[in-house]
């Protein structure tokens, strides 16, 4: 059985993951409008992964006989100054999400909830990957900043990102 406090924190995380989905979908829409379909595909795949994350929390709360309560999802931004600005924001967002996961682990330990702590370890590892994959794109975008054709080459490459795995390996 989840404590009230733990259940509330896990429900808040469902909302945070759904916001992540919404944010990256908004970035995908931005890249579509900028005629950068490869960047748009990458962000759409990222959004799909966030939905998988949200559903992992959703399923876990139910598995523990908890109650999922869905709240309003904040509207994401719709415009960015550049591809680099969008990816830098994505990186900051992933760092924020990593902080939230760490806080959830700390709460699970404080509540002596070993099952939730164990469940959260997948997310601890996943966040390392999430930050690294976004950071790799940020680094590449900084490198091509003074070479406009570089962005089109990156667009081709990012467009090859495949769909998210349903279990485990994110990206
Ligand atoms: Fe759910 O990992 Fe990104 O936000």
mmCIF file of C-alpha atoms and ligand atoms in Angstrom:
data_model
loop_
_atom_site.group_PDB
_atom_site.id
_atom_site.type_symbol
_atom_site.label_atom_id
_atom_site.label_comp_id
_atom_site.label_asym_id
_atom_site.label_seq_id
_atom_site.Cartn_x
_atom_site.Cartn_y
_atom_site.Cartn_z
ATOM 1 C CA UNK A 1 0.000 0.000 0.000
ATOM 2 C CA UNK A 2 1.318 3.420 -0.899
ATOM 3 C CA UNK A 3 1.363 6.134 1.739
ATOM 4 C CA UNK A 4 -0.777 9.198 0.980
ATOM 5 C CA UNK A 5 2.368 11.245 0.567
ATOM 6 C CA UNK A 6 3.979 8.755 -1.830
ATOM 7 C CA UNK A 7 0.800 8.392 -3.867
ATOM 8 C CA UNK A 8 0.503 12.164 -4.251
ATOM 9 C CA UNK A 9 4.171 12.465 -5.307
ATOM 10 C CA UNK A 10 3.782 9.646 -7.878
ATOM 11 C CA UNK A 11 0.631 11.273 -9.254
ATOM 12 C CA UNK A 12 2.523 14.553 -9.579
ATOM 13 C CA UNK A 13 5.167 12.670 -11.553
ATOM 14 C CA UNK A 14 2.518 11.315 -13.966
ATOM 15 C CA UNK A 15 1.676 14.964 -14.604
ATOM 16 C CA UNK A 16 5.350 15.933 -15.020
ATOM 17 C CA UNK A 17 5.903 13.129 -17.554
ATOM 18 C CA UNK A 18 2.766 14.139 -19.457
ATOM 19 C CA UNK A 19 4.042 17.718 -19.514
ATOM 20 C CA UNK A 20 7.351 16.404 -20.902
ATOM 21 C CA UNK A 21 5.349 14.631 -23.626
ATOM 22 C CA UNK A 22 3.517 17.869 -24.386
ATOM 23 C CA UNK A 23 6.702 19.976 -24.378
ATOM 24 C CA UNK A 24 8.510 17.706 -26.855
ATOM 25 C CA UNK A 25 5.435 17.420 -29.046
ATOM 26 C CA UNK A 26 5.354 21.223 -29.128
ATOM 27 C CA UNK A 27 9.027 21.247 -30.104
ATOM 28 C CA UNK A 28 8.205 18.714 -32.860
ATOM 29 C CA UNK A 29 5.505 21.097 -34.142
ATOM 30 C CA UNK A 30 8.027 23.960 -34.064
ATOM 31 C CA UNK A 31 10.555 21.962 -36.095
ATOM 32 C CA UNK A 32 7.865 20.933 -38.597
ATOM 33 C CA UNK A 33 7.065 24.634 -39.070
ATOM 34 C CA UNK A 34 10.788 25.362 -39.517
ATOM 35 C CA UNK A 35 11.037 22.729 -42.280
ATOM 36 C CA UNK A 36 13.370 20.574 -40.240
ATOM 37 C CA UNK A 37 11.540 17.212 -40.430
ATOM 38 C CA UNK A 38 14.451 15.223 -38.990
ATOM 39 C CA UNK A 39 14.531 17.337 -35.827
ATOM 40 C CA UNK A 40 10.732 17.029 -35.697
ATOM 41 C CA UNK A 41 10.948 13.221 -35.915
ATOM 42 C CA UNK A 42 13.538 13.122 -33.131
ATOM 43 C CA UNK A 43 11.321 15.241 -30.861
ATOM 44 C CA UNK A 44 8.279 13.175 -31.683
ATOM 45 C CA UNK A 45 10.126 10.007 -30.676
ATOM 46 C CA UNK A 46 11.182 11.780 -27.489
ATOM 47 C CA UNK A 47 7.554 12.703 -26.812
ATOM 48 C CA UNK A 48 6.542 9.041 -27.322
ATOM 49 C CA UNK A 49 9.102 8.013 -24.704
ATOM 50 C CA UNK A 50 7.619 10.481 -22.241
ATOM 51 C CA UNK A 51 4.190 8.930 -22.701
ATOM 52 C CA UNK A 52 5.758 5.543 -21.912
ATOM 53 C CA UNK A 53 7.277 7.072 -18.753
ATOM 54 C CA UNK A 54 3.914 8.550 -17.703
ATOM 55 C CA UNK A 55 2.218 5.180 -18.205
ATOM 56 C CA UNK A 56 4.871 3.376 -16.151
ATOM 57 C CA UNK A 57 3.960 5.600 -13.196
ATOM 58 C CA UNK A 58 0.234 5.209 -13.975
ATOM 59 C CA UNK A 59 0.520 1.406 -13.999
ATOM 60 C CA UNK A 60 2.692 1.307 -10.893
ATOM 61 C CA UNK A 61 0.236 3.380 -8.808
ATOM 62 C CA UNK A 62 -2.568 1.008 -9.840
ATOM 63 C CA UNK A 63 -0.454 -2.060 -9.168
ATOM 64 C CA UNK A 64 0.024 -0.872 -5.587
ATOM 65 C CA UNK A 65 -3.742 -0.402 -5.189
ATOM 66 C CA UNK A 66 -3.320 3.342 -5.302
ATOM 67 C CA UNK A 67 -5.543 5.868 -7.037
ATOM 68 C CA UNK A 68 -4.423 7.713 -10.158
ATOM 69 C CA UNK A 69 -5.696 11.293 -10.260
ATOM 70 C CA UNK A 70 -5.048 13.168 -13.486
ATOM 71 C CA UNK A 71 -4.729 16.952 -13.299
ATOM 72 C CA UNK A 72 -4.436 19.725 -15.868
ATOM 73 C CA UNK A 73 -1.323 19.712 -18.031
ATOM 74 C CA UNK A 74 0.376 23.077 -18.324
ATOM 75 C CA UNK A 75 0.542 24.522 -21.847
ATOM 76 C CA UNK A 76 4.057 24.284 -23.293
ATOM 77 C CA UNK A 77 5.899 27.045 -25.121
ATOM 78 C CA UNK A 78 5.343 27.002 -28.871
ATOM 79 C CA UNK A 79 8.242 29.046 -30.254
ATOM 80 C CA UNK A 80 12.016 28.966 -29.876
ATOM 81 C CA UNK A 81 14.696 31.221 -31.363
ATOM 82 C CA UNK A 82 16.637 28.370 -32.909
ATOM 83 C CA UNK A 83 17.135 24.610 -32.919
ATOM 84 C CA UNK A 84 19.911 25.138 -30.362
ATOM 85 C CA UNK A 85 17.604 27.138 -28.073
ATOM 86 C CA UNK A 86 14.991 24.354 -28.197
ATOM 87 C CA UNK A 87 17.511 21.610 -27.411
ATOM 88 C CA UNK A 88 19.118 23.667 -24.641
ATOM 89 C CA UNK A 89 15.683 23.996 -23.067
ATOM 90 C CA UNK A 90 15.127 20.240 -23.484
ATOM 91 C CA UNK A 91 18.416 19.610 -21.656
ATOM 92 C CA UNK A 92 17.442 21.936 -18.795
ATOM 93 C CA UNK A 93 14.089 20.172 -18.620
ATOM 94 C CA UNK A 94 15.733 16.743 -18.393
ATOM 95 C CA UNK A 95 17.975 17.981 -15.552
ATOM 96 C CA UNK A 96 14.845 19.209 -13.771
ATOM 97 C CA UNK A 97 13.175 15.801 -14.261
ATOM 98 C CA UNK A 98 16.301 14.038 -12.933
ATOM 99 C CA UNK A 99 16.033 16.219 -9.807
ATOM 100 C CA UNK A 100 12.396 15.222 -9.395
ATOM 101 C CA UNK A 101 13.287 11.509 -9.691
ATOM 102 C CA UNK A 102 15.992 11.956 -7.057
ATOM 103 C CA UNK A 103 13.453 13.641 -4.770
ATOM 104 C CA UNK A 104 11.048 10.720 -5.287
ATOM 105 C CA UNK A 105 13.794 8.246 -4.354
ATOM 106 C CA UNK A 106 14.553 10.285 -1.227
ATOM 107 C CA UNK A 107 10.858 10.252 -0.294
ATOM 108 C CA UNK A 108 10.555 6.479 -0.881
ATOM 109 C CA UNK A 109 13.535 5.929 1.440
ATOM 110 C CA UNK A 110 12.092 8.283 4.064
ATOM 111 C CA UNK A 111 8.759 6.404 3.877
ATOM 112 C CA UNK A 112 10.560 3.059 4.159
ATOM 113 C CA UNK A 113 8.887 2.109 0.826
ATOM 114 C CA UNK A 114 11.403 -0.314 -0.697
ATOM 115 C CA UNK A 115 9.107 -1.364 -3.539
ATOM 116 C CA UNK A 116 8.763 2.209 -4.786
ATOM 117 C CA UNK A 117 12.482 2.797 -4.353
ATOM 118 C CA UNK A 118 13.143 -0.298 -6.479
ATOM 119 C CA UNK A 119 10.597 0.803 -9.112
ATOM 120 C CA UNK A 120 12.268 4.227 -9.318
ATOM 121 C CA UNK A 121 15.732 2.819 -10.033
ATOM 122 C CA UNK A 122 14.746 2.275 -13.689
ATOM 123 C CA UNK A 123 14.093 6.017 -13.909
ATOM 124 C CA UNK A 124 17.381 6.867 -12.191
ATOM 125 C CA UNK A 125 19.208 4.999 -14.986
ATOM 126 C CA UNK A 126 16.884 6.302 -17.690
ATOM 127 C CA UNK A 127 17.558 9.923 -16.711
ATOM 128 C CA UNK A 128 21.303 9.418 -17.226
ATOM 129 C CA UNK A 129 20.479 8.328 -20.776
ATOM 130 C CA UNK A 130 17.907 11.085 -21.313
ATOM 131 C CA UNK A 131 20.355 13.824 -20.340
ATOM 132 C CA UNK A 132 23.182 12.282 -22.393
ATOM 133 C CA UNK A 133 21.138 11.913 -25.586
ATOM 134 C CA UNK A 134 19.860 15.515 -25.479
ATOM 135 C CA UNK A 135 23.302 16.828 -24.527
ATOM 136 C CA UNK A 136 24.847 15.063 -27.558
ATOM 137 C CA UNK A 137 22.516 17.003 -29.876
ATOM 138 C CA UNK A 138 23.236 20.275 -28.026
ATOM 139 C CA UNK A 139 26.983 19.715 -28.495
ATOM 140 C CA UNK A 140 26.555 19.002 -32.229
ATOM 141 C CA UNK A 141 24.359 22.074 -32.688
ATOM 142 C CA UNK A 142 26.984 24.246 -30.999
ATOM 143 C CA UNK A 143 29.612 22.814 -33.342
ATOM 144 C CA UNK A 144 27.626 23.646 -36.489
ATOM 145 C CA UNK A 145 26.574 27.097 -35.247
ATOM 146 C CA UNK A 146 28.853 28.855 -37.747
ATOM 147 C CA UNK A 147 28.208 26.436 -40.586
ATOM 148 C CA UNK A 148 24.555 26.696 -41.758
ATOM 149 C CA UNK A 149 24.622 23.591 -44.040
ATOM 150 C CA UNK A 150 25.537 21.604 -40.936
ATOM 151 C CA UNK A 151 22.016 21.925 -39.601
ATOM 152 C CA UNK A 152 20.603 20.249 -42.706
ATOM 153 C CA UNK A 153 23.088 17.406 -42.352
ATOM 154 C CA UNK A 154 22.035 17.009 -38.722
ATOM 155 C CA UNK A 155 18.393 17.084 -39.781
ATOM 156 C CA UNK A 156 18.989 14.065 -42.049
ATOM 157 C CA UNK A 157 20.763 12.188 -39.289
ATOM 158 C CA UNK A 158 18.240 12.917 -36.511
ATOM 159 C CA UNK A 159 15.409 11.832 -38.802
ATOM 160 C CA UNK A 160 16.701 8.254 -38.609
ATOM 161 C CA UNK A 161 15.806 7.914 -34.896
ATOM 162 C CA UNK A 162 13.604 4.874 -34.425
ATOM 163 C CA UNK A 163 10.560 4.444 -32.208
ATOM 164 C CA UNK A 164 11.000 4.102 -28.449
ATOM 165 C CA UNK A 165 11.208 0.611 -26.984
ATOM 166 C CA UNK A 166 8.125 -0.167 -24.893
ATOM 167 C CA UNK A 167 10.209 -1.669 -22.078
ATOM 168 C CA UNK A 168 13.573 -0.550 -20.869
ATOM 169 C CA UNK A 169 16.020 1.100 -23.255
ATOM 170 C CA UNK A 170 15.023 4.688 -23.761
ATOM 171 C CA UNK A 171 17.203 7.119 -25.628
HETATM 172 FE FE1 LIG B 1 10.637 11.190 -18.693
HETATM 173 O O1 LIG B 1 12.364 11.549 -19.083
HETATM 174 FE FE2 LIG B 1 12.429 13.021 -20.133
HETATM 175 O O2 LIG B 1 11.428 14.143 -19.195
#
